[in-house]
Amino acid sequence: FSLNLAADCNAVLKALQPIFQEQGMTETVHNWEDHGYLVTYIKKNGSFANLRIHPHGLVLVDLQSYNDDMKGREEVDQLLNKVEERMKELFHGNIKRVKRLPAILRGGVIDRYWPTADGRLVEYDIDEVVYDEDSPFQNIKILHSKQFGNILILSGDVNLAESDLAYTQAIMGSGKEDYTGKEVLILGGGDGGILYEIVKLKPKMVTMVASNIDQMVIDGCKKHMRKTCGDVLDNLKGECYQVLIEDCIPVLKRYAKEGRMFDYVINDLTAVPISTSPEEDSTWEFLRLILDLSMKVLKQDGKYFTQGNCINLTDALTLYEEQLSRLYCPVEFSKETVCVPSYMELWVFYTIWKKQTDI
């Protein structure tokens, strides 16, 4: 409750006391004089409420209860309704704002709460744990959402859902590219979504380098994310594609040494790289190494596609763009913002190409 005037802490306490006493809750009052009251109410079944009264005009009620049935939730709602009614009677229209937050469900079998890239907590409509395994490097979860389908979550980071074709299309150039007869290199992409969509476009050859940490991701996705990957992960080789379960850095170095070139390089590696190599001491050094090696295997008129970050993380995006000016060859770039359904936020994607120099 946010009030239009200072709160008489004692008056608020006396007005709300009967509501909690009717529930058979015992009361403990802490009075900090100029800093208001903290009152705790405890019920025999373990439920408790915290009432925090700030003298400047803010009153907070936090109720925690172990109820896994509809009757229990109704009792909580009824108690909070009584508190709201009593506060309105007490302050006669001097309440500026009343905000009631939905209950946070703790300790459940299914975890419904996952953070966005910019640190906001989102509650998903998760109703089933489809897959939950630990690889030597990360936890791999596939959870089912009623509206987004199965969602791949790696070490707490929402990666991709069956609903997220917009992500895959954006990191492929948003339908503006002709992949027919082209050589394509995918870095990462263990969910198989990019590979599945590009194979449909009749390329000459797609090489997907799924880092060795992704083998379990591939195993989980080919079974539980088939709306995303189709059947391309069933075999590591097809008519126009191959999947290499190797660290992408040695592969890129080998291709650069051999002079192998690609029309498109698509970087779908994890946003927070995992590495133990001395030359990759920081995230930015890792990203710059990947960029440099990718440019070495990219044709002069080729394009490099990658995800950026949440549009709200402007500092991170700026730092990424600064890395582009530090590569071994001059590059240019463009970017677009796309709404990725299961991310519940806008996401920035980059297209990078070698700067054409006058002869």
XYZ file of C-alpha atoms in Angstrom:
359
model
C 0.000 0.000 0.000
C 1.437 3.373 -1.009
C -0.231 6.208 0.876
C -0.723 9.869 0.021
C 0.233 10.836 3.569
C 2.438 9.725 6.444
C 1.372 6.517 8.155
C 0.364 6.409 11.809
C 2.148 3.124 12.484
C 0.290 2.382 15.702
C -3.109 3.055 14.090
C -2.308 0.733 11.173
C -1.185 -1.984 13.562
C -4.342 -1.762 15.674
C -6.570 -1.773 12.591
C -5.020 -4.921 11.115
C -4.399 -6.881 14.337
C -7.905 -8.446 14.533
C -7.627 -9.894 11.016
C -4.553 -11.930 11.909
C -5.809 -12.786 15.393
C -8.948 -14.304 13.823
C -6.624 -16.738 12.038
C -5.166 -17.867 15.378
C -1.813 -16.268 14.602
C 0.551 -15.167 17.373
C 2.006 -11.673 17.120
C 5.506 -10.263 17.665
C 6.036 -6.512 17.289
C 9.342 -4.774 16.592
C 9.279 -1.002 16.948
C 12.121 1.118 15.561
C 10.618 4.487 16.576
C 11.400 6.730 13.569
C 11.719 3.740 11.254
C 8.324 2.171 11.794
C 7.136 -1.292 12.791
C 7.850 -4.852 11.743
C 5.162 -7.233 12.934
C 5.313 -11.003 12.448
C 2.287 -13.274 12.688
C 2.798 -17.036 12.994
C 0.182 -19.777 12.686
C 0.452 -23.246 14.193
C 0.579 -24.853 10.734
C 3.776 -22.922 9.934
C 2.191 -20.166 7.848
C 3.391 -16.672 8.686
C 2.952 -13.058 7.672
C 5.242 -10.048 7.873
C 3.636 -6.635 8.251
C 6.060 -3.786 7.627
C 4.778 -0.273 8.338
C 6.980 2.598 7.171
C 6.139 6.010 8.671
C 6.607 7.793 5.332
C 3.499 6.030 3.983
C 4.410 2.556 2.742
C 2.736 -0.554 4.192
C 3.892 -4.010 3.078
C 2.275 -7.361 3.785
C 4.138 -10.567 2.912
C 2.275 -13.813 3.509
C 3.914 -17.233 3.212
C 1.876 -20.366 3.458
C 2.259 -24.021 2.549
C -0.901 -24.689 0.574
C -1.034 -27.064 -2.346
C -4.807 -27.110 -2.761
C -7.430 -24.678 -4.004
C -8.991 -24.270 -0.558
C -5.697 -23.098 0.916
C -5.188 -20.532 -1.853
C -8.729 -19.247 -1.348
C -8.038 -18.747 2.381
C -4.941 -16.685 1.561
C -6.910 -14.541 -0.881
C -9.665 -13.993 1.671
C -7.155 -12.832 4.306
C -5.497 -10.410 1.884
C -8.913 -9.104 0.789
C -9.746 -8.316 4.425
C -6.429 -6.482 4.857
C -7.120 -4.414 1.754
C -10.677 -3.566 2.869
C -9.501 -2.530 6.362
C -6.737 -0.320 4.935
C -9.213 1.429 2.638
C -11.571 2.023 5.587
C -8.718 3.392 7.680
C -7.342 5.831 5.131
C -10.568 6.974 3.432
C -9.263 7.295 -0.118
C -5.751 8.388 0.871
C -4.213 5.252 -0.636
C -2.274 6.203 -3.750
C -1.668 2.678 -4.967
C -2.435 -0.901 -3.997
C -0.341 -3.602 -5.627
C -0.887 -7.297 -4.985
C 1.729 -9.611 -6.490
C 0.885 -13.204 -7.438
C 2.197 -15.918 -5.169
C 5.715 -17.189 -5.773
C 5.695 -20.984 -5.604
C 8.773 -22.245 -3.765
C 10.149 -25.754 -3.519
C 8.046 -27.203 -6.307
C 9.087 -30.174 -8.426
C 8.925 -27.938 -11.502
C 10.884 -24.684 -11.537
C 8.813 -22.002 -13.259
C 11.100 -18.999 -12.656
C 13.935 -18.068 -14.998
C 15.777 -14.751 -15.373
C 15.916 -12.687 -18.542
C 19.312 -11.550 -19.849
C 18.878 -8.168 -18.154
C 18.088 -9.702 -14.760
C 14.280 -9.620 -14.629
C 12.547 -12.648 -13.159
C 9.998 -14.268 -15.466
C 7.462 -16.887 -14.468
C 6.872 -19.430 -17.227
C 3.871 -21.711 -17.587
C 6.039 -24.801 -17.120
C 4.041 -27.954 -16.465
C 6.555 -30.753 -17.061
C 10.250 -31.540 -16.725
C 10.985 -33.358 -19.972
C 14.771 -33.784 -19.611
C 17.212 -32.900 -16.847
C 20.821 -34.064 -17.031
C 24.261 -32.802 -16.016
C 27.079 -32.957 -18.528
C 30.669 -32.502 -17.307
C 30.286 -28.801 -18.125
C 26.692 -27.713 -17.576
C 23.175 -28.605 -16.551
C 20.855 -29.354 -19.452
C 17.128 -28.999 -18.985
C 14.257 -29.300 -21.418
C 11.022 -28.089 -19.846
C 7.563 -28.024 -21.367
C 5.665 -24.743 -21.538
C 1.978 -24.657 -22.458
C 2.467 -21.737 -24.839
C 6.102 -22.100 -25.986
C 6.401 -25.892 -26.252
C 9.605 -27.552 -25.076
C 12.294 -25.096 -23.920
C 16.028 -25.850 -23.854
C 17.690 -24.331 -20.764
C 21.461 -24.579 -20.279
C 22.786 -23.856 -16.777
C 19.813 -21.620 -16.024
C 19.976 -19.734 -19.343
C 16.911 -20.025 -21.601
C 18.379 -20.981 -25.008
C 15.573 -21.864 -27.379
C 11.985 -23.059 -27.403
C 9.972 -24.826 -30.061
C 8.132 -21.520 -30.540
C 11.321 -19.604 -31.395
C 11.569 -19.892 -35.167
C 12.027 -16.091 -35.135
C 15.415 -16.591 -33.467
C 16.549 -19.133 -36.040
C 15.373 -17.014 -38.961
C 17.094 -13.902 -37.578
C 20.459 -15.609 -37.086
C 20.215 -16.866 -40.699
C 19.647 -13.397 -42.162
C 15.869 -13.034 -41.790
C 15.018 -14.643 -45.122
C 17.137 -12.234 -47.191
C 19.845 -14.737 -48.119
C 19.991 -17.368 -50.860
C 21.652 -20.467 -49.450
C 21.248 -22.513 -52.628
C 24.532 -24.189 -53.515
C 26.416 -22.356 -50.744
C 29.052 -23.514 -48.252
C 27.870 -22.836 -44.694
C 29.661 -23.183 -41.352
C 27.621 -23.265 -38.126
C 29.446 -22.808 -34.821
C 27.490 -24.321 -31.943
C 23.811 -24.714 -32.715
C 23.470 -27.926 -30.715
C 19.672 -27.687 -30.722
C 19.766 -28.359 -34.490
C 17.338 -25.573 -35.401
C 19.659 -23.655 -37.746
C 20.901 -26.822 -39.440
C 17.341 -28.038 -39.995
C 16.206 -24.761 -41.571
C 19.277 -24.349 -43.817
C 19.167 -27.913 -45.145
C 15.678 -27.111 -46.494
C 17.256 -24.349 -48.649
C 19.443 -26.782 -50.650
C 22.954 -25.633 -49.759
C 26.027 -27.309 -51.255
C 27.308 -28.300 -47.798
C 26.643 -27.298 -44.192
C 29.277 -28.075 -41.577
C 28.073 -27.759 -38.012
C 30.815 -27.757 -35.377
C 29.076 -28.612 -32.124
C 31.655 -28.171 -29.372
C 32.340 -31.336 -27.378
C 30.315 -29.914 -24.473
C 27.229 -30.078 -26.695
C 27.001 -33.859 -27.225
C 24.445 -34.240 -24.438
C 22.588 -31.201 -25.759
C 22.337 -32.930 -29.135
C 21.176 -36.154 -27.487
C 18.444 -34.352 -25.569
C 17.299 -32.177 -28.468
C 17.098 -34.910 -31.089
C 14.644 -36.713 -28.808
C 12.703 -33.861 -27.203
C 13.042 -30.851 -29.577
C 12.044 -32.441 -32.871
C 9.740 -29.566 -33.792
C 12.931 -27.484 -33.864
C 15.512 -29.877 -35.314
C 13.414 -32.348 -37.284
C 15.505 -35.421 -38.075
C 18.858 -33.723 -38.856
C 20.420 -34.739 -35.543
C 19.528 -38.415 -35.999
C 22.685 -38.854 -38.068
C 25.886 -36.828 -37.987
C 26.071 -36.883 -41.796
C 23.476 -36.248 -44.464
C 23.436 -35.521 -48.188
C 24.426 -31.890 -47.711
C 25.548 -31.618 -44.086
C 27.917 -32.980 -41.488
C 28.033 -32.495 -37.713
C 31.430 -32.451 -36.012
C 31.530 -33.037 -32.261
C 34.740 -31.077 -31.757
C 36.023 -27.874 -30.197
C 35.338 -25.201 -32.799
C 38.626 -23.310 -32.283
C 40.982 -26.071 -33.516
C 38.569 -26.730 -36.374
C 38.577 -23.061 -37.401
C 42.375 -22.963 -37.201
C 42.613 -26.093 -39.335
C 40.227 -24.704 -41.942
C 42.137 -21.413 -42.045
C 45.435 -23.268 -42.559
C 43.905 -25.400 -45.308
C 42.455 -22.341 -47.018
C 38.902 -23.624 -46.772
C 36.374 -20.820 -47.287
C 32.653 -20.441 -46.579
C 29.888 -18.264 -47.991
C 28.268 -18.006 -44.561
C 29.515 -18.454 -41.011
C 26.785 -18.587 -38.351
C 27.911 -18.268 -34.742
C 25.363 -19.778 -32.376
C 27.779 -20.540 -29.555
C 26.688 -20.031 -25.966
C 26.507 -16.415 -24.853
C 28.927 -17.159 -21.983
C 31.709 -19.293 -23.482
C 33.279 -22.135 -21.538
C 37.021 -22.450 -22.106
C 40.200 -23.529 -20.381
C 42.647 -22.418 -23.051
C 45.171 -19.719 -21.971
C 44.463 -17.669 -25.086
C 40.831 -17.374 -24.031
C 41.268 -15.822 -20.598
C 38.200 -13.617 -20.914
C 34.869 -13.671 -22.661
C 35.862 -10.796 -24.939
C 39.147 -12.434 -25.929
C 37.241 -15.614 -26.721
C 34.687 -13.768 -28.820
C 37.382 -11.816 -30.656
C 39.308 -15.034 -31.331
C 36.181 -16.635 -32.790
C 35.546 -13.537 -34.906
C 39.117 -13.386 -36.222
C 39.188 -17.076 -37.094
C 35.741 -16.829 -38.683
C 36.851 -13.919 -40.864
C 39.826 -16.002 -42.037
C 37.508 -18.728 -43.353
C 34.845 -16.336 -44.677
C 34.860 -15.528 -48.380
C 35.493 -11.915 -49.322
C 31.806 -11.446 -50.178
C 30.593 -13.777 -47.408
C 28.504 -12.948 -44.348
C 28.877 -13.753 -40.671
C 25.695 -13.971 -38.580
C 25.483 -14.066 -34.803
C 23.212 -13.288 -31.900
C 24.050 -10.243 -29.817
C 22.178 -9.783 -26.573
C 19.055 -8.361 -24.988
C 18.289 -4.878 -26.316
C 18.336 -3.510 -22.742
C 21.992 -4.489 -22.260
C 23.270 -1.492 -24.190
C 26.709 -1.503 -22.520
C 27.324 -5.129 -23.483
C 26.218 -4.466 -27.060
C 28.516 -1.445 -27.267
C 31.444 -3.491 -25.965
C 30.743 -6.172 -28.546
C 30.693 -3.634 -31.342
C 34.010 -2.259 -30.090
C 35.537 -5.706 -30.591
C 34.628 -5.500 -34.278
C 37.059 -2.625 -34.731
C 39.895 -4.712 -33.270
C 39.890 -7.618 -35.719
C 42.788 -8.491 -38.012
C 40.782 -7.230 -41.014
C 38.389 -4.259 -41.275
C 34.710 -5.212 -41.124
C 31.324 -3.540 -41.349
C 28.128 -4.625 -39.665
C 24.414 -4.127 -39.401
C 21.989 -5.238 -36.715
C 18.315 -5.882 -36.236
C 16.088 -6.388 -33.237
C 13.750 -9.372 -33.091
C 11.214 -10.492 -30.501
C 12.047 -14.054 -29.460
C 8.841 -15.495 -27.926
C 10.245 -17.597 -25.081
C 12.835 -14.953 -24.119
C 10.014 -12.488 -23.396
C 12.376 -9.720 -24.486
C 13.758 -8.142 -27.631
C 17.017 -9.621 -28.913
C 19.691 -8.040 -31.126
C 21.242 -9.951 -34.048
C 24.324 -8.948 -36.037
C 25.368 -9.343 -39.666
C 29.106 -8.789 -40.194
C 31.067 -8.706 -43.466
C 34.562 -7.844 -44.641
C 34.964 -4.250 -45.653
C 35.530 -3.943 -49.365
C 38.751 -2.090 -50.119
C 39.548 -0.197 -53.311
C 42.282 -1.755 -55.431
